[in-house]
mmCIF file with all atom_site columns, C-alpha atoms and ligand atoms in Angstrom:
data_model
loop_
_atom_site.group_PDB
_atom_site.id
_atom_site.type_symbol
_atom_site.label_atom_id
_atom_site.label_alt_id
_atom_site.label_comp_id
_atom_site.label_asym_id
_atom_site.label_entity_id
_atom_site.label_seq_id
_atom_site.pdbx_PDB_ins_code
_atom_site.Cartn_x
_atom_site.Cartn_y
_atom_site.Cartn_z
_atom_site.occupancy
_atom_site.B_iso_or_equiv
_atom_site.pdbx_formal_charge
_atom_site.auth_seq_id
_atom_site.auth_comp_id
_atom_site.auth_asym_id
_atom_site.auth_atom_id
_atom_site.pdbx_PDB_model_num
ATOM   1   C  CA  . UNK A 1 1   ? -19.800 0.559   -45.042 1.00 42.00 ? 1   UNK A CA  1
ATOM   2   C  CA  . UNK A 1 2   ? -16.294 1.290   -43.619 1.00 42.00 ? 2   UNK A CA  1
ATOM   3   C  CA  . UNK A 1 3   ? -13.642 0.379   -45.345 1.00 44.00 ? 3   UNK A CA  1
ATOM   4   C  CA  . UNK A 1 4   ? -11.518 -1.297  -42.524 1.00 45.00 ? 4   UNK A CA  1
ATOM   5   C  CA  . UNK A 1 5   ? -11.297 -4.492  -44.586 1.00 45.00 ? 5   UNK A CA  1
ATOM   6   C  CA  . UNK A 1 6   ? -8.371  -3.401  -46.167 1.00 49.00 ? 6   UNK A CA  1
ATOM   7   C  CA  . UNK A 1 7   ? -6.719  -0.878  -43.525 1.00 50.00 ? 7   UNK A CA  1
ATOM   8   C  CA  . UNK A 1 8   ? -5.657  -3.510  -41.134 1.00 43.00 ? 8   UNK A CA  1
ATOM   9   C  CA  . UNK A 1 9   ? -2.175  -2.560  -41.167 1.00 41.00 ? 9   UNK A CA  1
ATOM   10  C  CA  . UNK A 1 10  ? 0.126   0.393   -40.467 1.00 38.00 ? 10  UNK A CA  1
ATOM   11  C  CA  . UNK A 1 11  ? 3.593   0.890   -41.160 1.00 36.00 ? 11  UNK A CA  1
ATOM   12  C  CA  . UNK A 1 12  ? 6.739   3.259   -41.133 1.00 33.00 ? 12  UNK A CA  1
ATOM   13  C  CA  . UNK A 1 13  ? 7.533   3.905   -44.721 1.00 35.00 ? 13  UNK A CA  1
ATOM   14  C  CA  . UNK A 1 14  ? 11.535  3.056   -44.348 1.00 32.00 ? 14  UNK A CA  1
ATOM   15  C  CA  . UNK A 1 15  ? 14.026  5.671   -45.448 1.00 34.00 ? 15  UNK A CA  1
ATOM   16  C  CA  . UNK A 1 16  ? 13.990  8.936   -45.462 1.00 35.00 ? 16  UNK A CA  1
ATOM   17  C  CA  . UNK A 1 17  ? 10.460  10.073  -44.844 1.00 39.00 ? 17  UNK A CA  1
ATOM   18  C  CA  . UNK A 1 18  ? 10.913  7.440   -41.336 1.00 38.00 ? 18  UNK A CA  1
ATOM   19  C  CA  . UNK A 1 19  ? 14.085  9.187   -40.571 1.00 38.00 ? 19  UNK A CA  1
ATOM   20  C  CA  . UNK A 1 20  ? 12.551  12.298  -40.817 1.00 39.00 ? 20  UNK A CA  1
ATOM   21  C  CA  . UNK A 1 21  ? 9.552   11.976  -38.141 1.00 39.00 ? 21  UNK A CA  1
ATOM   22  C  CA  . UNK A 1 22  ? 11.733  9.839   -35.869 1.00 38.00 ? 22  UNK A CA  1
ATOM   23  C  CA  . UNK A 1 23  ? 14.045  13.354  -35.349 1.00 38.00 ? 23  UNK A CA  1
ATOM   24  C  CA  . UNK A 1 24  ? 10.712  15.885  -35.931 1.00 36.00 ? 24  UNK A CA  1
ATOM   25  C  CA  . UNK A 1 25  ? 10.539  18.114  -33.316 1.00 37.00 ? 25  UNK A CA  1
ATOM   26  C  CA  . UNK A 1 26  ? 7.720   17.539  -30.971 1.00 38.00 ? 26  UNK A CA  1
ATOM   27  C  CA  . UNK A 1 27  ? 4.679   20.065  -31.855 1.00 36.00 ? 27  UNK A CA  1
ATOM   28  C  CA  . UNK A 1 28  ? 5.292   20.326  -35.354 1.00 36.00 ? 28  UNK A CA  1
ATOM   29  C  CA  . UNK A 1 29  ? 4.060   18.478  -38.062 1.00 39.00 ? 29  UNK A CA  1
ATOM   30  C  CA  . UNK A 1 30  ? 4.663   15.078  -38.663 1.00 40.00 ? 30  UNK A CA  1
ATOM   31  C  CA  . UNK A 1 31  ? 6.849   14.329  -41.704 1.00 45.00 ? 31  UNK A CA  1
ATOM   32  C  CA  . UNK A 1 32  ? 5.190   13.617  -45.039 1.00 54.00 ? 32  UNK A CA  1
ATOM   33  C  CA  . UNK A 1 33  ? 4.597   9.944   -45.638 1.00 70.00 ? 33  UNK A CA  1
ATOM   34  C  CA  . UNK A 1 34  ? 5.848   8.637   -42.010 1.00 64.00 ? 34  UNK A CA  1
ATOM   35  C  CA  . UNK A 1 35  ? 2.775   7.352   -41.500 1.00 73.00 ? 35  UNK A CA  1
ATOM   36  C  CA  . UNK A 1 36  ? 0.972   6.621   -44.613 1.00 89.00 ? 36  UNK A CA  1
ATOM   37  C  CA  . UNK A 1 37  ? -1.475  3.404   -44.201 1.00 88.00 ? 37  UNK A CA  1
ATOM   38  C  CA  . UNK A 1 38  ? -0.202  -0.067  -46.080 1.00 92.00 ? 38  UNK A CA  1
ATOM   39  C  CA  . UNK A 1 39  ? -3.545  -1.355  -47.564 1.00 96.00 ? 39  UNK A CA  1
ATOM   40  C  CA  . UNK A 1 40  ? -4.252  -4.872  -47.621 1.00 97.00 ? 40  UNK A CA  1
ATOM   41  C  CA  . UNK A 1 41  ? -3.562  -6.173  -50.798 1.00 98.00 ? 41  UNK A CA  1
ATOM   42  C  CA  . UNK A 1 42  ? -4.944  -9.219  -52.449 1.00 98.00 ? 42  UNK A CA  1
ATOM   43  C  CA  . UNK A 1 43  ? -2.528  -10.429 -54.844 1.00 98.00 ? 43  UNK A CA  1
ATOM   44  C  CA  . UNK A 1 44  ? -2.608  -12.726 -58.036 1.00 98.00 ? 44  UNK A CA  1
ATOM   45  C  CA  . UNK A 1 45  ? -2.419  -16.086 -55.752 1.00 98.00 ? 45  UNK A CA  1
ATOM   46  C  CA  . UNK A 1 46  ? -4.766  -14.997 -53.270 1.00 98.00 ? 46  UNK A CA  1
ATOM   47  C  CA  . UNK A 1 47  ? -7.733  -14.740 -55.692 1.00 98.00 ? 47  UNK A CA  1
ATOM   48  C  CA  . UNK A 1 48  ? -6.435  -17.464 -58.029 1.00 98.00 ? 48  UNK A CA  1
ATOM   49  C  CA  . UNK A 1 49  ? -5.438  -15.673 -61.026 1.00 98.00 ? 49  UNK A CA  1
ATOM   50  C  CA  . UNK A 1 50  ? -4.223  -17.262 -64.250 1.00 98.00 ? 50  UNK A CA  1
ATOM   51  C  CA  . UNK A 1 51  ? -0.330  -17.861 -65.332 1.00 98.00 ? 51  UNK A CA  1
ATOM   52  C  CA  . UNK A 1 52  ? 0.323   -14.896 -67.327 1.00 98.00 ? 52  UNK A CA  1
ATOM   53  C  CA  . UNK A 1 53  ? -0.128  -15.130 -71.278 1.00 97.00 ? 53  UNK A CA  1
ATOM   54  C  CA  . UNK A 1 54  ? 3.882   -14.503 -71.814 1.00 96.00 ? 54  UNK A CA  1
ATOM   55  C  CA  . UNK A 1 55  ? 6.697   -12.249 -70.158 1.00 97.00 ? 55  UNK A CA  1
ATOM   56  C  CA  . UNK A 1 56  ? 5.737   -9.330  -68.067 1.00 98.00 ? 56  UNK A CA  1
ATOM   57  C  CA  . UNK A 1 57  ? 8.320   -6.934  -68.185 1.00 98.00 ? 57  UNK A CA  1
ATOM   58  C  CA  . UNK A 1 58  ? 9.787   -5.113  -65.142 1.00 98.00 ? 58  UNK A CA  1
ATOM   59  C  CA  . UNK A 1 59  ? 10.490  -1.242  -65.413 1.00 98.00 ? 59  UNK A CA  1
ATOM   60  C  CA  . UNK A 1 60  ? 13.326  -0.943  -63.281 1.00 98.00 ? 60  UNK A CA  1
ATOM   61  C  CA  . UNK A 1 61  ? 12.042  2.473   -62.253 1.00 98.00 ? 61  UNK A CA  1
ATOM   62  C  CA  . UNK A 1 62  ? 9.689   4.198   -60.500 1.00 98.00 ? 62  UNK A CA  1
ATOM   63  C  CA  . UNK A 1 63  ? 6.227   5.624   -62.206 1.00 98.00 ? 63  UNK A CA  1
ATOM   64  C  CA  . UNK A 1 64  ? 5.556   9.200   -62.053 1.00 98.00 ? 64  UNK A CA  1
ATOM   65  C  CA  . UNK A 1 65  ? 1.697   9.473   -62.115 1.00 98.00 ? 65  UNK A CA  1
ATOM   66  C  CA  . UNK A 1 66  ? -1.345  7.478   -61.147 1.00 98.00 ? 66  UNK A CA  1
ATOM   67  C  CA  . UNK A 1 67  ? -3.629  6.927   -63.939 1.00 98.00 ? 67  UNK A CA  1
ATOM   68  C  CA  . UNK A 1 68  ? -7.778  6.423   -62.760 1.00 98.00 ? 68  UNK A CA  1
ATOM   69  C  CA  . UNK A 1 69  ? -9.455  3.872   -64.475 1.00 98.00 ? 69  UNK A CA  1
ATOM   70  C  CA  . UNK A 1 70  ? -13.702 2.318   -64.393 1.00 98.00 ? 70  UNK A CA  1
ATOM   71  C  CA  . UNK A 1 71  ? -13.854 -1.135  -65.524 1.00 98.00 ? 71  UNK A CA  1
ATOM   72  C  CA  . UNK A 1 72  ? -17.269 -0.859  -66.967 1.00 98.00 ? 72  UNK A CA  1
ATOM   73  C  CA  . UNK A 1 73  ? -18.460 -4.029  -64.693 1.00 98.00 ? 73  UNK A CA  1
ATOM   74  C  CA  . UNK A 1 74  ? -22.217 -4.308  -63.169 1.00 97.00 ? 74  UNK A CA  1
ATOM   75  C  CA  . UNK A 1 75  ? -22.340 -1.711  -60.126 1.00 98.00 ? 75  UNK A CA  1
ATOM   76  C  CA  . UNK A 1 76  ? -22.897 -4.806  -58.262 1.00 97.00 ? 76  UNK A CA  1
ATOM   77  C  CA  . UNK A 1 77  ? -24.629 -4.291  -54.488 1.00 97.00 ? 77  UNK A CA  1
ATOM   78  C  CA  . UNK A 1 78  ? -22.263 -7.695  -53.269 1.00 98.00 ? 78  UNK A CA  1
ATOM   79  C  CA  . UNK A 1 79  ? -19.570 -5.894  -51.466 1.00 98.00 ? 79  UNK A CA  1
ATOM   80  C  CA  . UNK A 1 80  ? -17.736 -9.115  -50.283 1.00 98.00 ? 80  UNK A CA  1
ATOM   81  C  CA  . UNK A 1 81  ? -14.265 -10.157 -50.658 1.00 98.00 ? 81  UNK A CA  1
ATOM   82  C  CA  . UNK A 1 82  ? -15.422 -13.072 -52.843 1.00 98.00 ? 82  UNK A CA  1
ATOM   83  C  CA  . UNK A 1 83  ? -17.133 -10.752 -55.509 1.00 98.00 ? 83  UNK A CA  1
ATOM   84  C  CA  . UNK A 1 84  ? -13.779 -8.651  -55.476 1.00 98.00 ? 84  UNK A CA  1
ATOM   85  C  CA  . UNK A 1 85  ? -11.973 -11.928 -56.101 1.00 98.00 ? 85  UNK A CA  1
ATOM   86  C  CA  . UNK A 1 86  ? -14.819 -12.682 -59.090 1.00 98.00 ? 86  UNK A CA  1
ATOM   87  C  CA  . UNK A 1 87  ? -14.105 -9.286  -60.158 1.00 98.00 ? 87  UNK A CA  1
ATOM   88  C  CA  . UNK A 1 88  ? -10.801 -9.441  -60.645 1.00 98.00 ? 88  UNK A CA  1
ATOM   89  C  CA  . UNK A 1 89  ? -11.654 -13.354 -62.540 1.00 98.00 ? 89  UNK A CA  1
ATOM   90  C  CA  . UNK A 1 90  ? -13.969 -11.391 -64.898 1.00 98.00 ? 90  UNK A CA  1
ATOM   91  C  CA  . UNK A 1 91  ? -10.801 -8.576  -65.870 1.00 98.00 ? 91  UNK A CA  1
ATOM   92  C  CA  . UNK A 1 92  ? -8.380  -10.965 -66.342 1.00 98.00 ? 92  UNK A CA  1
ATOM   93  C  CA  . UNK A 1 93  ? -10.604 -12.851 -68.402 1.00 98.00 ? 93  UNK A CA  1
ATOM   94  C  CA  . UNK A 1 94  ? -11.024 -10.457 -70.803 1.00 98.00 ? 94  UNK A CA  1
ATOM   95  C  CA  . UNK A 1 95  ? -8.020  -8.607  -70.760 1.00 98.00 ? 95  UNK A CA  1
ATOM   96  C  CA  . UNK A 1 96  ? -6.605  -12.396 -71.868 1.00 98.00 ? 96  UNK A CA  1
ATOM   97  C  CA  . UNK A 1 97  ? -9.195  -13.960 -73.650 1.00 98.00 ? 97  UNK A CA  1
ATOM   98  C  CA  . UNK A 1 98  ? -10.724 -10.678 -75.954 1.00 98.00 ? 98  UNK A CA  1
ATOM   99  C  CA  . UNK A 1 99  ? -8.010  -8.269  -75.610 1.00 98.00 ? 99  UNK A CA  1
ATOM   100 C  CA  . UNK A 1 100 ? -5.280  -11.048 -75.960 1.00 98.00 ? 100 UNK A CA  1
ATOM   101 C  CA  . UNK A 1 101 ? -3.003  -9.359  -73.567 1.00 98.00 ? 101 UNK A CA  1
ATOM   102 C  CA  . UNK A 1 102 ? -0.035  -10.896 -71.533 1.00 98.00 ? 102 UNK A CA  1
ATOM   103 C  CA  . UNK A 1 103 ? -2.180  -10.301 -68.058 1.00 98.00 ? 103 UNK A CA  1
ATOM   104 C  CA  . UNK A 1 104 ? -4.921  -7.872  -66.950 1.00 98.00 ? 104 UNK A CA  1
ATOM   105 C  CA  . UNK A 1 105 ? -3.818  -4.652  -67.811 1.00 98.00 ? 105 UNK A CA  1
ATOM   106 C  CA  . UNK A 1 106 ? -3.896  -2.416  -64.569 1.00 98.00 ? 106 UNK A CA  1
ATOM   107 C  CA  . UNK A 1 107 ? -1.617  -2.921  -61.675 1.00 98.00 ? 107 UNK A CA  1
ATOM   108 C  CA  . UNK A 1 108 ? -4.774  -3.212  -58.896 1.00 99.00 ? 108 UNK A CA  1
ATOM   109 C  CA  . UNK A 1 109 ? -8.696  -3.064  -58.913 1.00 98.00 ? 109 UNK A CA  1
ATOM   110 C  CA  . UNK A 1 110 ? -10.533 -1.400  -56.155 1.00 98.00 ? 110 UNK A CA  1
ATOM   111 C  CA  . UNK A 1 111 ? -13.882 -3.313  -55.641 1.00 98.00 ? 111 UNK A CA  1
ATOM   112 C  CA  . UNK A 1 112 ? -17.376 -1.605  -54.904 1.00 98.00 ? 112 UNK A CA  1
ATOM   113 C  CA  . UNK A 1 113 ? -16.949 -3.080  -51.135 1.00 98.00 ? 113 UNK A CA  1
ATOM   114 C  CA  . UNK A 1 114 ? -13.392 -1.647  -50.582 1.00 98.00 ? 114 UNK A CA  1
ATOM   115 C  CA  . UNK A 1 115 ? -11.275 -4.792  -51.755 1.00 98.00 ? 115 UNK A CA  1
ATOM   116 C  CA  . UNK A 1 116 ? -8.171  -3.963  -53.476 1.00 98.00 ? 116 UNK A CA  1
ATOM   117 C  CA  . UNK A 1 117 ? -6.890  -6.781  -55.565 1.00 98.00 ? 117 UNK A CA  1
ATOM   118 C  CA  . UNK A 1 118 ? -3.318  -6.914  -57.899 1.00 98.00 ? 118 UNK A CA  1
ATOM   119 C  CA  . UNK A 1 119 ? -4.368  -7.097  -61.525 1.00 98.00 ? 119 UNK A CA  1
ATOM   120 C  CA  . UNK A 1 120 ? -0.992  -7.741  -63.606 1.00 98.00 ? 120 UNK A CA  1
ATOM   121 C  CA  . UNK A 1 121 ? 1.261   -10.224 -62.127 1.00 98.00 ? 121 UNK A CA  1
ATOM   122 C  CA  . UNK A 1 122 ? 4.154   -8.893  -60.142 1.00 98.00 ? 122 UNK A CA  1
ATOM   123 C  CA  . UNK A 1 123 ? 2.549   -5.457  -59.504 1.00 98.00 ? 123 UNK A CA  1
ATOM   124 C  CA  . UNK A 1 124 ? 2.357   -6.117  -55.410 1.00 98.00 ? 124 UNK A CA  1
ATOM   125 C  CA  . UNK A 1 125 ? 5.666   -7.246  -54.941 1.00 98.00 ? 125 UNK A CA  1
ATOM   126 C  CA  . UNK A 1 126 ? 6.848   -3.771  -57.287 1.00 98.00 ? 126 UNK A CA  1
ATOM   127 C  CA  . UNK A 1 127 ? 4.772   -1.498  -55.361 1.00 98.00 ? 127 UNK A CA  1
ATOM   128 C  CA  . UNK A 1 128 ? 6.135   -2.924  -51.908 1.00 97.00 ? 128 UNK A CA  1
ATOM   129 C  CA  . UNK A 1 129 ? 9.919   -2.612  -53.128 1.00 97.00 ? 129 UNK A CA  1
ATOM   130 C  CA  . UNK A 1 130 ? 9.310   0.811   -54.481 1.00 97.00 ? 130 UNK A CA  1
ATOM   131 C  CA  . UNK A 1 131 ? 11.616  1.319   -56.837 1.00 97.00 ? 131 UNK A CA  1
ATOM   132 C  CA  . UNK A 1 132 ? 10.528  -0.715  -59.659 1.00 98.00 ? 132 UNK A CA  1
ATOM   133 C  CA  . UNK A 1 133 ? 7.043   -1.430  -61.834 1.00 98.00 ? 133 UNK A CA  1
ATOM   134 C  CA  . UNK A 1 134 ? 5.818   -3.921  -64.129 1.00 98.00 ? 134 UNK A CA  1
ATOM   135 C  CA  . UNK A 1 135 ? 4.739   -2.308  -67.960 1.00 98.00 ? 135 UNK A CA  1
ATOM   136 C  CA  . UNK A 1 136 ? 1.011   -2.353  -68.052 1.00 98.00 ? 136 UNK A CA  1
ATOM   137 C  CA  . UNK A 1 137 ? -1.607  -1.720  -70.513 1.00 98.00 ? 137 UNK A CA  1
ATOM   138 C  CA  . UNK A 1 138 ? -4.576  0.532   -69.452 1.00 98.00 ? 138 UNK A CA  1
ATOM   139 C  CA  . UNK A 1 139 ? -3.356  3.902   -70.848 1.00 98.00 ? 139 UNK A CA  1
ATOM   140 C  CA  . UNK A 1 140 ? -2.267  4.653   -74.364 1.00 97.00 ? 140 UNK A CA  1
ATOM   141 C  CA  . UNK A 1 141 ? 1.049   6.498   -73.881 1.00 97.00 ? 141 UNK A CA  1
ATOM   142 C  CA  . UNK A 1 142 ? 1.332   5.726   -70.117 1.00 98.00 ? 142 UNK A CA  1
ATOM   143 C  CA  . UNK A 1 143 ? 2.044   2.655   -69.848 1.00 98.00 ? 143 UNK A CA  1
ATOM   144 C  CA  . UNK A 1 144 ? 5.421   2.784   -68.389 1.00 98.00 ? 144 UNK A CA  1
ATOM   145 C  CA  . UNK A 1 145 ? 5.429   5.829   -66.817 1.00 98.00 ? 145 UNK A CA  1
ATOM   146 C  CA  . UNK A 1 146 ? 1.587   5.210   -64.982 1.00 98.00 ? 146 UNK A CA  1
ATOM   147 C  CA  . UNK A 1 147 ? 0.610   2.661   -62.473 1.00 98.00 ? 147 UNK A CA  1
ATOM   148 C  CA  . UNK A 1 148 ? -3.183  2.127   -63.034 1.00 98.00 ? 148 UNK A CA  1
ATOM   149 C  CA  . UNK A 1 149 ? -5.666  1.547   -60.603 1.00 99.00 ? 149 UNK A CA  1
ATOM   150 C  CA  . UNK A 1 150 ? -9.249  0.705   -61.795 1.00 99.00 ? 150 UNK A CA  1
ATOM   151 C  CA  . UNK A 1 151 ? -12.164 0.812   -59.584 1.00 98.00 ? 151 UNK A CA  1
ATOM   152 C  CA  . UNK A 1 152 ? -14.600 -1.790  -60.008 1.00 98.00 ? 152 UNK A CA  1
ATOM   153 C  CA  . UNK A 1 153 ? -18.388 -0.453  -61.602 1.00 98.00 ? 153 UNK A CA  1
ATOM   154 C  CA  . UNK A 1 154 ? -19.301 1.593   -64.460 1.00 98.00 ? 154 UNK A CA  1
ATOM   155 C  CA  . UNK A 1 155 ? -19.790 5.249   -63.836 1.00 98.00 ? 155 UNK A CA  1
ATOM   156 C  CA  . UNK A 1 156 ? -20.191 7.308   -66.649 1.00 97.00 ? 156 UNK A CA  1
ATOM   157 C  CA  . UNK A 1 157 ? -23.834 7.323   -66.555 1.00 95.00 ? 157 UNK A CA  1
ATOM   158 C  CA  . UNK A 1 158 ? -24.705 8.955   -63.058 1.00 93.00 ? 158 UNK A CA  1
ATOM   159 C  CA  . UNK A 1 159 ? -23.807 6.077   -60.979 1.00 97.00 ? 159 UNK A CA  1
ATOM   160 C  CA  . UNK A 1 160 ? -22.286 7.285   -57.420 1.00 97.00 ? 160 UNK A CA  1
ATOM   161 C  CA  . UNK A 1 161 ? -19.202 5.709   -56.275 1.00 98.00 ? 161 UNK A CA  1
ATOM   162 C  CA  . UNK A 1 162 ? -19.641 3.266   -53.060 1.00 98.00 ? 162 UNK A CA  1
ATOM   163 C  CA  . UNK A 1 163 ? -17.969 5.340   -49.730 1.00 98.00 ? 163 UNK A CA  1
ATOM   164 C  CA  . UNK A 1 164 ? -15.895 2.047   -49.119 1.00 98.00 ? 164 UNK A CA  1
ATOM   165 C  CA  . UNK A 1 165 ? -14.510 1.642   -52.881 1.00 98.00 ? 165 UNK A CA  1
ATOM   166 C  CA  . UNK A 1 166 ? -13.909 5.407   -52.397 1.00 98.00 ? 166 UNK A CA  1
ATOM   167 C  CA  . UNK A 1 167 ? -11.912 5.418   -49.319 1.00 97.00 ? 167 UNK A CA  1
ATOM   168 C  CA  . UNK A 1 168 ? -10.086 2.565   -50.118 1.00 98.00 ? 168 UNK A CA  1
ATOM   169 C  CA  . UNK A 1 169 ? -8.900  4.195   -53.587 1.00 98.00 ? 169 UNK A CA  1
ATOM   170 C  CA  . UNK A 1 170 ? -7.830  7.244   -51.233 1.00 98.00 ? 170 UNK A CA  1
ATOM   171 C  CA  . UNK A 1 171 ? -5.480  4.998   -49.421 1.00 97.00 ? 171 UNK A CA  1
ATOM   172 C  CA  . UNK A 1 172 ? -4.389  2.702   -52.220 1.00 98.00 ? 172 UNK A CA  1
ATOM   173 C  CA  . UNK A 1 173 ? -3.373  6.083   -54.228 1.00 98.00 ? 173 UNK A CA  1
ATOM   174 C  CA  . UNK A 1 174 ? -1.828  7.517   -50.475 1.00 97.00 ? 174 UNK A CA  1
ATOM   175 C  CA  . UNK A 1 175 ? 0.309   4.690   -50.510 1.00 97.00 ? 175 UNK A CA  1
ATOM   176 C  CA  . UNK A 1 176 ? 1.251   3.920   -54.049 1.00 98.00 ? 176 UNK A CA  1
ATOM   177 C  CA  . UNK A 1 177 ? 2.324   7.905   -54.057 1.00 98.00 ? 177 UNK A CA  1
ATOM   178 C  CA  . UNK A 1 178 ? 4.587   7.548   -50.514 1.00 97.00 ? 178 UNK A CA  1
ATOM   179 C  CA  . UNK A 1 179 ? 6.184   4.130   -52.258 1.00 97.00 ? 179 UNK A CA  1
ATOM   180 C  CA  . UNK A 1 180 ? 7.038   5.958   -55.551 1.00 98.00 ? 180 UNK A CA  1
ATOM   181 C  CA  . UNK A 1 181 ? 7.440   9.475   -54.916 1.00 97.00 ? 181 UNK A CA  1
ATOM   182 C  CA  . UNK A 1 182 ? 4.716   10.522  -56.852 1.00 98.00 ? 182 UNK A CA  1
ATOM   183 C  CA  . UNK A 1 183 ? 3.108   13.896  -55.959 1.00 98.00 ? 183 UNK A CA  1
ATOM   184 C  CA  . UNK A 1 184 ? -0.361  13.467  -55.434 1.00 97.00 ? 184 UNK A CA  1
ATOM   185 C  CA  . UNK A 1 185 ? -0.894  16.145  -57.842 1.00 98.00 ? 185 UNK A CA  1
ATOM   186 C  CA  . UNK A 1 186 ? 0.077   13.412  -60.627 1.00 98.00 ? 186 UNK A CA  1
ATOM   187 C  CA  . UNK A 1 187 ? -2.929  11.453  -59.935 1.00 98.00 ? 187 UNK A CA  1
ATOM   188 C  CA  . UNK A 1 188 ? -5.440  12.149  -63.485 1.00 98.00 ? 188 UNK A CA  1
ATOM   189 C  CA  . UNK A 1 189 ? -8.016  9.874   -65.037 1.00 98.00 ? 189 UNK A CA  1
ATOM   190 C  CA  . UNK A 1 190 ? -7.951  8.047   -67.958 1.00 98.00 ? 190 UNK A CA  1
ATOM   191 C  CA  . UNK A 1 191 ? -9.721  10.795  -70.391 1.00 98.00 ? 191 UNK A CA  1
ATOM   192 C  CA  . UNK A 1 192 ? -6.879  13.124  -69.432 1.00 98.00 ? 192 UNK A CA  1
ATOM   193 C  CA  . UNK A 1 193 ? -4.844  10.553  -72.202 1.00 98.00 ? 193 UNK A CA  1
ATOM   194 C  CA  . UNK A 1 194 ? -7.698  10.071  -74.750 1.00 96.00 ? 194 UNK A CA  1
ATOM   195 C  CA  . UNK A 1 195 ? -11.153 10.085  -75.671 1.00 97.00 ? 195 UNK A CA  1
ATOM   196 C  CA  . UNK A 1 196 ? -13.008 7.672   -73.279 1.00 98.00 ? 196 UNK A CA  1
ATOM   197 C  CA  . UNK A 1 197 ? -15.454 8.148   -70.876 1.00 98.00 ? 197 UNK A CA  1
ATOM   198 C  CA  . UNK A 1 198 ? -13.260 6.218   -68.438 1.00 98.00 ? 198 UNK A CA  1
ATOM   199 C  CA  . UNK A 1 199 ? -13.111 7.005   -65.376 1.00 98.00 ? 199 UNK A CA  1
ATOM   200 C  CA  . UNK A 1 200 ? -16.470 8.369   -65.487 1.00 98.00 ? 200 UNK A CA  1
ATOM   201 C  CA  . UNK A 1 201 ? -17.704 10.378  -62.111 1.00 98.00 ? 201 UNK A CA  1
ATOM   202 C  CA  . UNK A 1 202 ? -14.232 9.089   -60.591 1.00 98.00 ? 202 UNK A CA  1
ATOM   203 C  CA  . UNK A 1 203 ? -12.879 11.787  -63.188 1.00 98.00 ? 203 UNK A CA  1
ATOM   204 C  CA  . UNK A 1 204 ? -15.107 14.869  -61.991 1.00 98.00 ? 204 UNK A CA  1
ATOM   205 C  CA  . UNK A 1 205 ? -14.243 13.370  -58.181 1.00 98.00 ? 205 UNK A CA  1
ATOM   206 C  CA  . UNK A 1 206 ? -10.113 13.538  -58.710 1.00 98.00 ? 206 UNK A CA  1
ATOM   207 C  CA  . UNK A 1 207 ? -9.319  17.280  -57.748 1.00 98.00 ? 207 UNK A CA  1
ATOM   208 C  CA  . UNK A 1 208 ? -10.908 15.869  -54.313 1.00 98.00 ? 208 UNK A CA  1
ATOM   209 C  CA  . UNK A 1 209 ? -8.768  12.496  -54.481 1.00 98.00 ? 209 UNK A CA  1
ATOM   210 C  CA  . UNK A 1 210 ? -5.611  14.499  -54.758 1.00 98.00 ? 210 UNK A CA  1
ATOM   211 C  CA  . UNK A 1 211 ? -6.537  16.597  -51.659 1.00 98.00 ? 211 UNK A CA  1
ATOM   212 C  CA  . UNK A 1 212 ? -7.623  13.655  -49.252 1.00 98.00 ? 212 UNK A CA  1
ATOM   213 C  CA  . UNK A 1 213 ? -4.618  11.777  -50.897 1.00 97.00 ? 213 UNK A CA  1
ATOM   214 C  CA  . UNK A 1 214 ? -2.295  14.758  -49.854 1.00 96.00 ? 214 UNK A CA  1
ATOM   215 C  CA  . UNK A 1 215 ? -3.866  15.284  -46.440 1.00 95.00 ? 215 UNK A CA  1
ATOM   216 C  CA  . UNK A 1 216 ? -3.393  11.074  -46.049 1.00 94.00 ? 216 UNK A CA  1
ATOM   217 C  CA  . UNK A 1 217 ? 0.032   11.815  -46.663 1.00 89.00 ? 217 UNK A CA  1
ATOM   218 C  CA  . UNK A 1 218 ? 0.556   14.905  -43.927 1.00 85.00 ? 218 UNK A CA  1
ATOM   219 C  CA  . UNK A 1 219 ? -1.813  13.579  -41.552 1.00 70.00 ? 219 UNK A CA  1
HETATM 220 ZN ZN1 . ZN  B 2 .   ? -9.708  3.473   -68.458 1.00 94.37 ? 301 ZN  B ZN1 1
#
């Protein structure tokens, strides 16, 4: 499956990085991040997400690492928008309801189809500013220095990522790292900040994320 879904739009990243390619010299390489794709993003309204559980604060800074995350979820073969959208129902739900948390606790969720939807509240509007974040909870240490991304599915068991839910991830990270600043070299996996088998395969898969992630940004 291609992931076009949620590539539909391109963009000149304002500032310097669009400065910079609008003065490159012709023949050489582009600028990095002058033409890094803007995923579509389905945020908390779109797929009918609950009122938060209290205040979500706003880091009125910009994260310095990606943090990889599974959500343990059925490696379900419906790879429609709707089961993205039930996906992100079945996060929040728990991240409320069991965990008793203020709101789910990573910033977006990458379904198996190549959906991205915002998890915590705020987190879309952040990422599209750039220079702020909302304090999440996903990583124990990192949770206001990371913006975590959590593909949907379980693999710690030998289940192989989807090619769309891979891509996508590619160019939610390529984009996420062009907003922020973020090296791509800062993108690491959940176990990297404790004992869990979260991300699973994603984990063994990251020194390849960080390349296609840097060659998304140089293309
Ligand atoms: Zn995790």
């Amino acid at each position: 499956m291609q992931p076009e879904n949620a590539l539909r739009r391109r963009l000149l990243i304002a500032g310097a990085a669009g400065l910079a390619a609008a003065t490159a010299v012709p023949g050489t390489a582009h600028a990095r991040d002058a033409d890094v794709v803007e995923p579509d993003i389905d945020g908390t309204a779109a797929w009918g997400a609950r009122s938060p559980q209290g205040t979500i604060s706003v880091l009125r800074y910009r994260p310095s690492r990606i943090v990889i995350h599974h959500t343990v979820s059925t490696n379900s073969t419906d790879f429609s928008r709707a089961q993205a959208h039930a996906h992100a129902h079945w996060v929040q739900d728990l991240h409320l309801d069991k965990n008793g948390w203020v709101d789910t606790g990573y910033h977006f969720l990458v379904s198996r189809g190549g959906w991205i939807t915002e998890g915590r509240h705020g987190s879309l509007r952040a990422l599209t500013g750039g220079t702020a974040f909302v304090l999440g909870s996903h990583t124990s240490g990192q949770n206001d220095q990371a913006v975590g991304i959590a593909c949907e599915g379980a693999y710690h068991a030998g289940a192989v990522p989807p090619d769309a839910q891979w891509e996508v991830l590619v160019t939610l990270c390529a984009y996420a790292c062009a907003q922020y600043g973020i090296p791509s070299a800062q993108i690491h996996g959940h176990k990297d900040y404790g004992s869990t088998l979260c991300p699973g395969v994603y984990h063994d898969m990251l020194p390849r994320l960080r390349d296609e992630v840097a060659a998304a940004r140089s293309a």
